[in-house]
Short mmCIF file of C-alpha atoms in Angstrom, two decimals:
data_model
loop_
_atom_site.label_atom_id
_atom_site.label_comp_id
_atom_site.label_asym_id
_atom_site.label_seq_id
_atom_site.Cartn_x
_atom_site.Cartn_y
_atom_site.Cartn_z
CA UNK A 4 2.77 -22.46 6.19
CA UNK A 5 -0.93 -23.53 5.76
CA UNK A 6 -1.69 -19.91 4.04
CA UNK A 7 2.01 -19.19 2.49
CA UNK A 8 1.90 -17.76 -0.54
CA UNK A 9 5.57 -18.13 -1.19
CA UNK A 10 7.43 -15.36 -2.71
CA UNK A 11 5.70 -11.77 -2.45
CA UNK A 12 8.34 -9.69 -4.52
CA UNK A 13 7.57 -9.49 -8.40
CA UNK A 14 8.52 -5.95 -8.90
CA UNK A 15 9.45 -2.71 -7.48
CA UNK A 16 5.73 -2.01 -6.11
CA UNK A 17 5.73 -5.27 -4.32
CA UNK A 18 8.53 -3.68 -2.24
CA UNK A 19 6.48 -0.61 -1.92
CA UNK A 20 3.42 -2.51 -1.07
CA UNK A 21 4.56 -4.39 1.46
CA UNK A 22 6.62 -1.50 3.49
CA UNK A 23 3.94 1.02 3.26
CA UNK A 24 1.34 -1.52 4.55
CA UNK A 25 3.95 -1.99 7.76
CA UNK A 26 4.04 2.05 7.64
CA UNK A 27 0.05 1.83 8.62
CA UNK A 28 -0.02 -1.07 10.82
CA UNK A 29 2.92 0.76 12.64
CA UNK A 30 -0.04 3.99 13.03
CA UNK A 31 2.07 6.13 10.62
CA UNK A 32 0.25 9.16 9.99
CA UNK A 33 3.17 10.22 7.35
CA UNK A 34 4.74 8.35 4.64
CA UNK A 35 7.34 9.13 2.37
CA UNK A 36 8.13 7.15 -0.82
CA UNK A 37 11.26 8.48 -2.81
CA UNK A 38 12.38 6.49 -5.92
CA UNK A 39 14.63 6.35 -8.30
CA UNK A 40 14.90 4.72 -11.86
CA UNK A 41 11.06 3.24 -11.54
CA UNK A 42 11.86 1.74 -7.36
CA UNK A 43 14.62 -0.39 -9.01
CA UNK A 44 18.13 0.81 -7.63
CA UNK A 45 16.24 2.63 -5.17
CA UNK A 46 13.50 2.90 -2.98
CA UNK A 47 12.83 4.81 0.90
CA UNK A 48 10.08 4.78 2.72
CA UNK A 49 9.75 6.46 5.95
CA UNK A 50 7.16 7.11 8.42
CA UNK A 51 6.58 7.93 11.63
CA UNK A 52 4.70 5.00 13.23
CA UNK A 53 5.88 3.73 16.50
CA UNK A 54 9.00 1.83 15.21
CA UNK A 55 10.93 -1.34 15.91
CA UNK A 56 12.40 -1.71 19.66
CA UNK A 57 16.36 -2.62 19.59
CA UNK A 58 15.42 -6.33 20.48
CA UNK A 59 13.38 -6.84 17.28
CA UNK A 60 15.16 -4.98 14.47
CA UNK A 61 17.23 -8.55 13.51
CA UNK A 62 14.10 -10.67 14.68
CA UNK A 63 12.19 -8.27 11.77
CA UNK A 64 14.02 -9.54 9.57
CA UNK A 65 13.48 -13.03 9.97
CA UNK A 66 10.83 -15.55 8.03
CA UNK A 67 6.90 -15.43 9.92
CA UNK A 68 9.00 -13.46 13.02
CA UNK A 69 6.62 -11.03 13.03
CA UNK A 70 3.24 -12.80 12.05
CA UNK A 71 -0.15 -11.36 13.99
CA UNK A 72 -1.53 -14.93 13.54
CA UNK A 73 -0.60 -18.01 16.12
CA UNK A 74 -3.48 -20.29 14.17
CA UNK A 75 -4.99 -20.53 10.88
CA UNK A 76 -7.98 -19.61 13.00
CA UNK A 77 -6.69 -16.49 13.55
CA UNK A 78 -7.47 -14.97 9.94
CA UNK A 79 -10.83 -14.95 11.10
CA UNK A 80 -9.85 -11.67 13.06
CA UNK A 81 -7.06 -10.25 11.21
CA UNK A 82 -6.95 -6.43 11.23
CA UNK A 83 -3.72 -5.47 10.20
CA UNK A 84 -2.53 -5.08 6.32
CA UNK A 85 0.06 -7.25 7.24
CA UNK A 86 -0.16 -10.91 8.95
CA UNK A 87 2.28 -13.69 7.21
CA UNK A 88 5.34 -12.09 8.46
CA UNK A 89 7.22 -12.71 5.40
CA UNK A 90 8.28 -8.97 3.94
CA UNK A 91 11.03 -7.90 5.17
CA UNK A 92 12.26 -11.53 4.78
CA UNK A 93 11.65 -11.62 1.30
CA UNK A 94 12.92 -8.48 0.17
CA UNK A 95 16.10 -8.99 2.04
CA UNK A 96 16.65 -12.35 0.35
CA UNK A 97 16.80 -10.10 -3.03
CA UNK A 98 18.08 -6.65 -2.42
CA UNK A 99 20.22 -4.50 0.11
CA UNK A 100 18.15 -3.65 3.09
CA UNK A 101 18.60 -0.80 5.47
CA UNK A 102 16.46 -0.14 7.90
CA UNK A 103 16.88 2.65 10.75
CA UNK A 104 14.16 3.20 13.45
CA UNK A 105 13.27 4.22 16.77
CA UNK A 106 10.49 3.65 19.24
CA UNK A 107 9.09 6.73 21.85
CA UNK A 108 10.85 4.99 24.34
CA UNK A 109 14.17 4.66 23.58
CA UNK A 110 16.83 7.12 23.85
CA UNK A 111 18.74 6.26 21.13
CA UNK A 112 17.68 4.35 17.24
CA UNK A 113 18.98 1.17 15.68
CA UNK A 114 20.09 0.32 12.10
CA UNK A 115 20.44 -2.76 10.17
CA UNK A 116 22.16 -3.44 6.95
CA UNK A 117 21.16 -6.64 4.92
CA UNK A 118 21.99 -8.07 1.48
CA UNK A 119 20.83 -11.36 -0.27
CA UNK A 120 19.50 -12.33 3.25
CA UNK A 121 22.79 -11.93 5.31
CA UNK A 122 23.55 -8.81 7.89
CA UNK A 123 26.43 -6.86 7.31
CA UNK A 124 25.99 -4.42 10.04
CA UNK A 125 23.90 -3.36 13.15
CA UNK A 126 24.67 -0.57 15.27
CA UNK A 127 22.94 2.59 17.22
CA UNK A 128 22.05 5.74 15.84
CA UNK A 129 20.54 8.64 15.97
CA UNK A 130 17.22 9.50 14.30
CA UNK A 131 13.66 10.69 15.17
CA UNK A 132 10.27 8.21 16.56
CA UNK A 133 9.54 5.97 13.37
CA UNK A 134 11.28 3.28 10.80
CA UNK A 135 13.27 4.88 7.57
CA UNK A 136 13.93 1.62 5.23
CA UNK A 137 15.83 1.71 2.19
CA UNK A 138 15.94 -0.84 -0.59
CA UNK A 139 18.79 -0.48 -3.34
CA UNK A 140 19.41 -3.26 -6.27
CA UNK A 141 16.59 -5.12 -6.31
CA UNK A 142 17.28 -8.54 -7.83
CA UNK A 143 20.79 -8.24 -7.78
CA UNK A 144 21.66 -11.69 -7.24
CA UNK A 145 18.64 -12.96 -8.89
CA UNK A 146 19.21 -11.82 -12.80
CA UNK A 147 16.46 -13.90 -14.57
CA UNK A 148 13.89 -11.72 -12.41
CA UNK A 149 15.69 -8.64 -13.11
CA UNK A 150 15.27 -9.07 -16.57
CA UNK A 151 11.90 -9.48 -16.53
CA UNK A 152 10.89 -6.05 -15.25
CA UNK A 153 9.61 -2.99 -17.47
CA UNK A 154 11.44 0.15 -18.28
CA UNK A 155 11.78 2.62 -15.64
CA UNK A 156 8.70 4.41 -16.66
CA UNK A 157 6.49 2.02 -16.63
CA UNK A 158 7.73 0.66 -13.29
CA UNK A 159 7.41 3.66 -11.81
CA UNK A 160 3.38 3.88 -13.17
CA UNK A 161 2.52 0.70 -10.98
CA UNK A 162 4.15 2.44 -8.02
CA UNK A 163 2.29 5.57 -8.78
CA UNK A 164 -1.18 3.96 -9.23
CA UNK A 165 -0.80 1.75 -6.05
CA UNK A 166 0.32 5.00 -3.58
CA UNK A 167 -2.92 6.57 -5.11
CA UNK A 168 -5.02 3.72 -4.01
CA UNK A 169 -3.26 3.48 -0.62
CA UNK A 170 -4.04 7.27 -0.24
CA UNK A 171 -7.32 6.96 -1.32
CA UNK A 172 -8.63 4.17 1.14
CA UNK A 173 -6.47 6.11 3.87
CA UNK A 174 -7.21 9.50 3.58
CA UNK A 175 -6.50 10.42 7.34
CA UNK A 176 -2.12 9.00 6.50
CA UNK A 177 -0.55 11.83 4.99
CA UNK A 178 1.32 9.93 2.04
CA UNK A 179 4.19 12.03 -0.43
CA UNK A 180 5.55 10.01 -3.74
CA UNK A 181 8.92 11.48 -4.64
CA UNK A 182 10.14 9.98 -8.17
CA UNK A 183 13.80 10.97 -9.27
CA UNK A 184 13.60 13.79 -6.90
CA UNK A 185 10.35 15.53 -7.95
CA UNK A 186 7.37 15.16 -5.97
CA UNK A 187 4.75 13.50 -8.47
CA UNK A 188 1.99 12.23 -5.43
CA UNK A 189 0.93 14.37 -2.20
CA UNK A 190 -2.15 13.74 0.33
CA UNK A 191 -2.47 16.21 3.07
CA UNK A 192 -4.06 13.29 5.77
CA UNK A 193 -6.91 15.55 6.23
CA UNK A 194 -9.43 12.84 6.12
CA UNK A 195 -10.95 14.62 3.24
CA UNK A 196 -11.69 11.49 0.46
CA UNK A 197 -12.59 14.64 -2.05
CA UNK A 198 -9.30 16.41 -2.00
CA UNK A 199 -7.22 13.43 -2.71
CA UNK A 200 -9.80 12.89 -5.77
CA UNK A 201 -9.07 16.56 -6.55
CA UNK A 202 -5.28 15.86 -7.01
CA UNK A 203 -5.99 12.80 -9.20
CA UNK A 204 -8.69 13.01 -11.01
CA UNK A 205 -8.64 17.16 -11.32
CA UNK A 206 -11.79 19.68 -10.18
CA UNK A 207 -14.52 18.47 -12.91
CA UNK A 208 -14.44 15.25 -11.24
CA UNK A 209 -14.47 16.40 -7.53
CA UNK A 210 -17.28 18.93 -8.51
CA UNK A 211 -19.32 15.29 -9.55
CA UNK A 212 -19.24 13.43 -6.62
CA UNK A 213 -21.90 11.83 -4.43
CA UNK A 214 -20.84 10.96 -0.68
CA UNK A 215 -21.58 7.44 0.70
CA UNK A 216 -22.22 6.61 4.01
CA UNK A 217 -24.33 3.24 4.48
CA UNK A 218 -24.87 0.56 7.27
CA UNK A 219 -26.69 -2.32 7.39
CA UNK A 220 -26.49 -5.01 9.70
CA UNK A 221 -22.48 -5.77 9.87
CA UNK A 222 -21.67 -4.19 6.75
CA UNK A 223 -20.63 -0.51 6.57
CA UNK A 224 -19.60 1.44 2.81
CA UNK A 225 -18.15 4.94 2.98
CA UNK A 226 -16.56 6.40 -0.01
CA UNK A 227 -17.98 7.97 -2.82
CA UNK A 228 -19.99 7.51 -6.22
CA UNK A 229 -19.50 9.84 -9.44
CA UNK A 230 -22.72 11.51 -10.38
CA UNK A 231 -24.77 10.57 -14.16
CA UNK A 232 -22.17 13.02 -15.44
CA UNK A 233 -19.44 11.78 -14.72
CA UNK A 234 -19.08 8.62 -17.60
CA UNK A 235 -15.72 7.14 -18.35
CA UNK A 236 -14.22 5.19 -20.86
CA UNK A 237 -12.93 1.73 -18.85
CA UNK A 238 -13.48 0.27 -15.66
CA UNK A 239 -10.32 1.72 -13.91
CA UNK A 240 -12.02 4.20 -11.63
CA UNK A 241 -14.13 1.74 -10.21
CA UNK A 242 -12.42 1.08 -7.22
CA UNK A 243 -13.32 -1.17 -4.40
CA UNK A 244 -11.62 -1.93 -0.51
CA UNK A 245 -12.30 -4.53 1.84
CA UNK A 246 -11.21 -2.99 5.58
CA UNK A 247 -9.28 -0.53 3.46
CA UNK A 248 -7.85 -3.23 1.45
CA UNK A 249 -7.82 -2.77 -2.77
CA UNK A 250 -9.74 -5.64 -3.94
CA UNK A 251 -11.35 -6.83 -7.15
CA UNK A 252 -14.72 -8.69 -7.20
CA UNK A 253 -16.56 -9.13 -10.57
CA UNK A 254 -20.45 -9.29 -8.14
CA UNK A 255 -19.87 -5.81 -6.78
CA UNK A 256 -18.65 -4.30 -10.03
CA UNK A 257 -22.08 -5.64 -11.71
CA UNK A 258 -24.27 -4.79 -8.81
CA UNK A 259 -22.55 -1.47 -9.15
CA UNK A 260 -23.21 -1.15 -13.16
CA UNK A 261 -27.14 -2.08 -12.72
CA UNK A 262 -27.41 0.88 -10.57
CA UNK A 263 -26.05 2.95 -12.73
CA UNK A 264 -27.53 1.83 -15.80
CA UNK A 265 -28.64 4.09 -18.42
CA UNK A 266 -27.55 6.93 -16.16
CA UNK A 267 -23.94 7.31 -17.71
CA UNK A 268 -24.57 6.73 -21.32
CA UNK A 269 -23.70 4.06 -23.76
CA UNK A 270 -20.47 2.58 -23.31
CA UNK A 271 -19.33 4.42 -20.42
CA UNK A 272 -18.80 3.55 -16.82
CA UNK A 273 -19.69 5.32 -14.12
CA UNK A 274 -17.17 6.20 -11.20
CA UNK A 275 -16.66 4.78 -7.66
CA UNK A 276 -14.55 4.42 -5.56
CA UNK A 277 -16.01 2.58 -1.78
CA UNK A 278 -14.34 1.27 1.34
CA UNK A 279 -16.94 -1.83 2.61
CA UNK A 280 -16.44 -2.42 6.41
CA UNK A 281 -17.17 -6.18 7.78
CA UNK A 282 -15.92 -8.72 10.05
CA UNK A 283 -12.76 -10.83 9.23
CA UNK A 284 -14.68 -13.81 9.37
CA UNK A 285 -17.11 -13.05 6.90
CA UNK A 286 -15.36 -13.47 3.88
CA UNK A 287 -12.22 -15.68 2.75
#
């Protein structure tokens, strides 16, 4: 409670967010996101990470059940994306859950039906190593939040711009968008930072890039810089992660525009996008 930060689910790509961050800490190396009307009746994720034993699945489902911290002390060593333990809680509390999954282990998988918070159902079944989730009527039973979402469109542009930056600062997780049936977002997982550049940004911009690959001390940055000719109009391709995490800091974005002053012209910004490595416990 000393870190809570309350309610987690404003929109659609909340939902996303938080179940594709599970998808990694579970070692997924494939994701799936389908959607349909912008992630608002309906939303699936599955991967194939090592899934929820039989035991758990209800546990998962309940408030901080499946924290990775004991103390506040702990943050000082967090790895995971996830670490409050609140997700599957919150969504829940606003939508119709399903989630099916199997471990390696077990013979058979497990799945859980839950609306507004309460389970409906829980039985076995069979499915393949992984967790398959599926969220439909978000904010049913809460209408005031409901009506303050965007149009399906625009909905579905925050889901699309997030999976891109997931992809991005996880280029080895093969990750597929699927909106109203058609497949609109694909990484292979090849570990190749370029290619998934390639398939947003297009071949002038992957023909324009500069590798990074630095380490000092405890800090580590890998990613990779546009060249002087690459110059864009806003700041929205300059894209930090902290341990893989999107993050916005207004002393790295400067630092980043001195260095690349004068090289990209007036009134343009030059492109980045960097993963910086460093212990937990050296920064809040």
């Amino acid at each position: 409670n000393k870190i809570a930060a309350g309610e987690v689910i404003e929109r659609p790509a909340s939902v996303i967010k938080e179940m594709a961050e599970n998808s990694i800490d579970a070692g997924a190396t494939n994701i799936i996101i389908e959607i349909k009307n912008g992630g608002i009746s309906f939303i699936r994720i599955s991967d194939n990470g090592k899934g929820i034993k039989a035991d758990d699945v209800e546990l998962a489902f309940e408030r901080h059940a499946t924290s990775k911290i004991r103390s506040a002390n702990d943050l000082d060593t967090v790895k995971s994306m996830g670490f409050r333990g609140e997700a599957l809680a919150s969504i829940a509390a606003i939508a119709n859950v399903e989630l099916v999954s199997k471990t390696e282990t077990e013979p058979i998988g497990n799945r859980i039906v839950v609306e507004g918070g309460d389970i409906l159902s829980f039985d076995e079944i069979g499915c393949s190593k992984g967790t398959t989730i599926t969220v439909r009527n978000l904010f049913f039973n809460t209408p005031v939040r409901y009506k303050f979402l965007k149009q399906d469109s625009t909905e579905s542009k925050y889901i699309k711009d997030w999976v891109q930056k997931v992809a991005l600062a996880n280029p080895e997780i093969s990750i597929r968008l699927i909106n109203d049936g058609k497949s609109i977002f694909y990484s292979t997982g090849n570990g190749k930072i370029e290619d998934i550049v390639y398939m947003i940004y297009g071949k002038e911009i992957k023909e324009n890039l500069v590798k990074v690959n630095y380490e000092e001390e405890n800090i580590k940055i890998t990613g990779i810089i546009g060249n002087t000719l690459v110059g864009r109009d806003t700041r929205k391709d300059q894209i930090i992660f902290l341990n893989k995490r999107n993050t916005k800091n207004i002393t790295l974005i400067s630092s980043a525009d001195q260095a690349f002053k004068g090289a990209t012209g007036i009134g343009k910004y030059g492109f980045f996008i960097l993963n910086i490595e460093m212990n937990a416990n050296e920064y809040d």
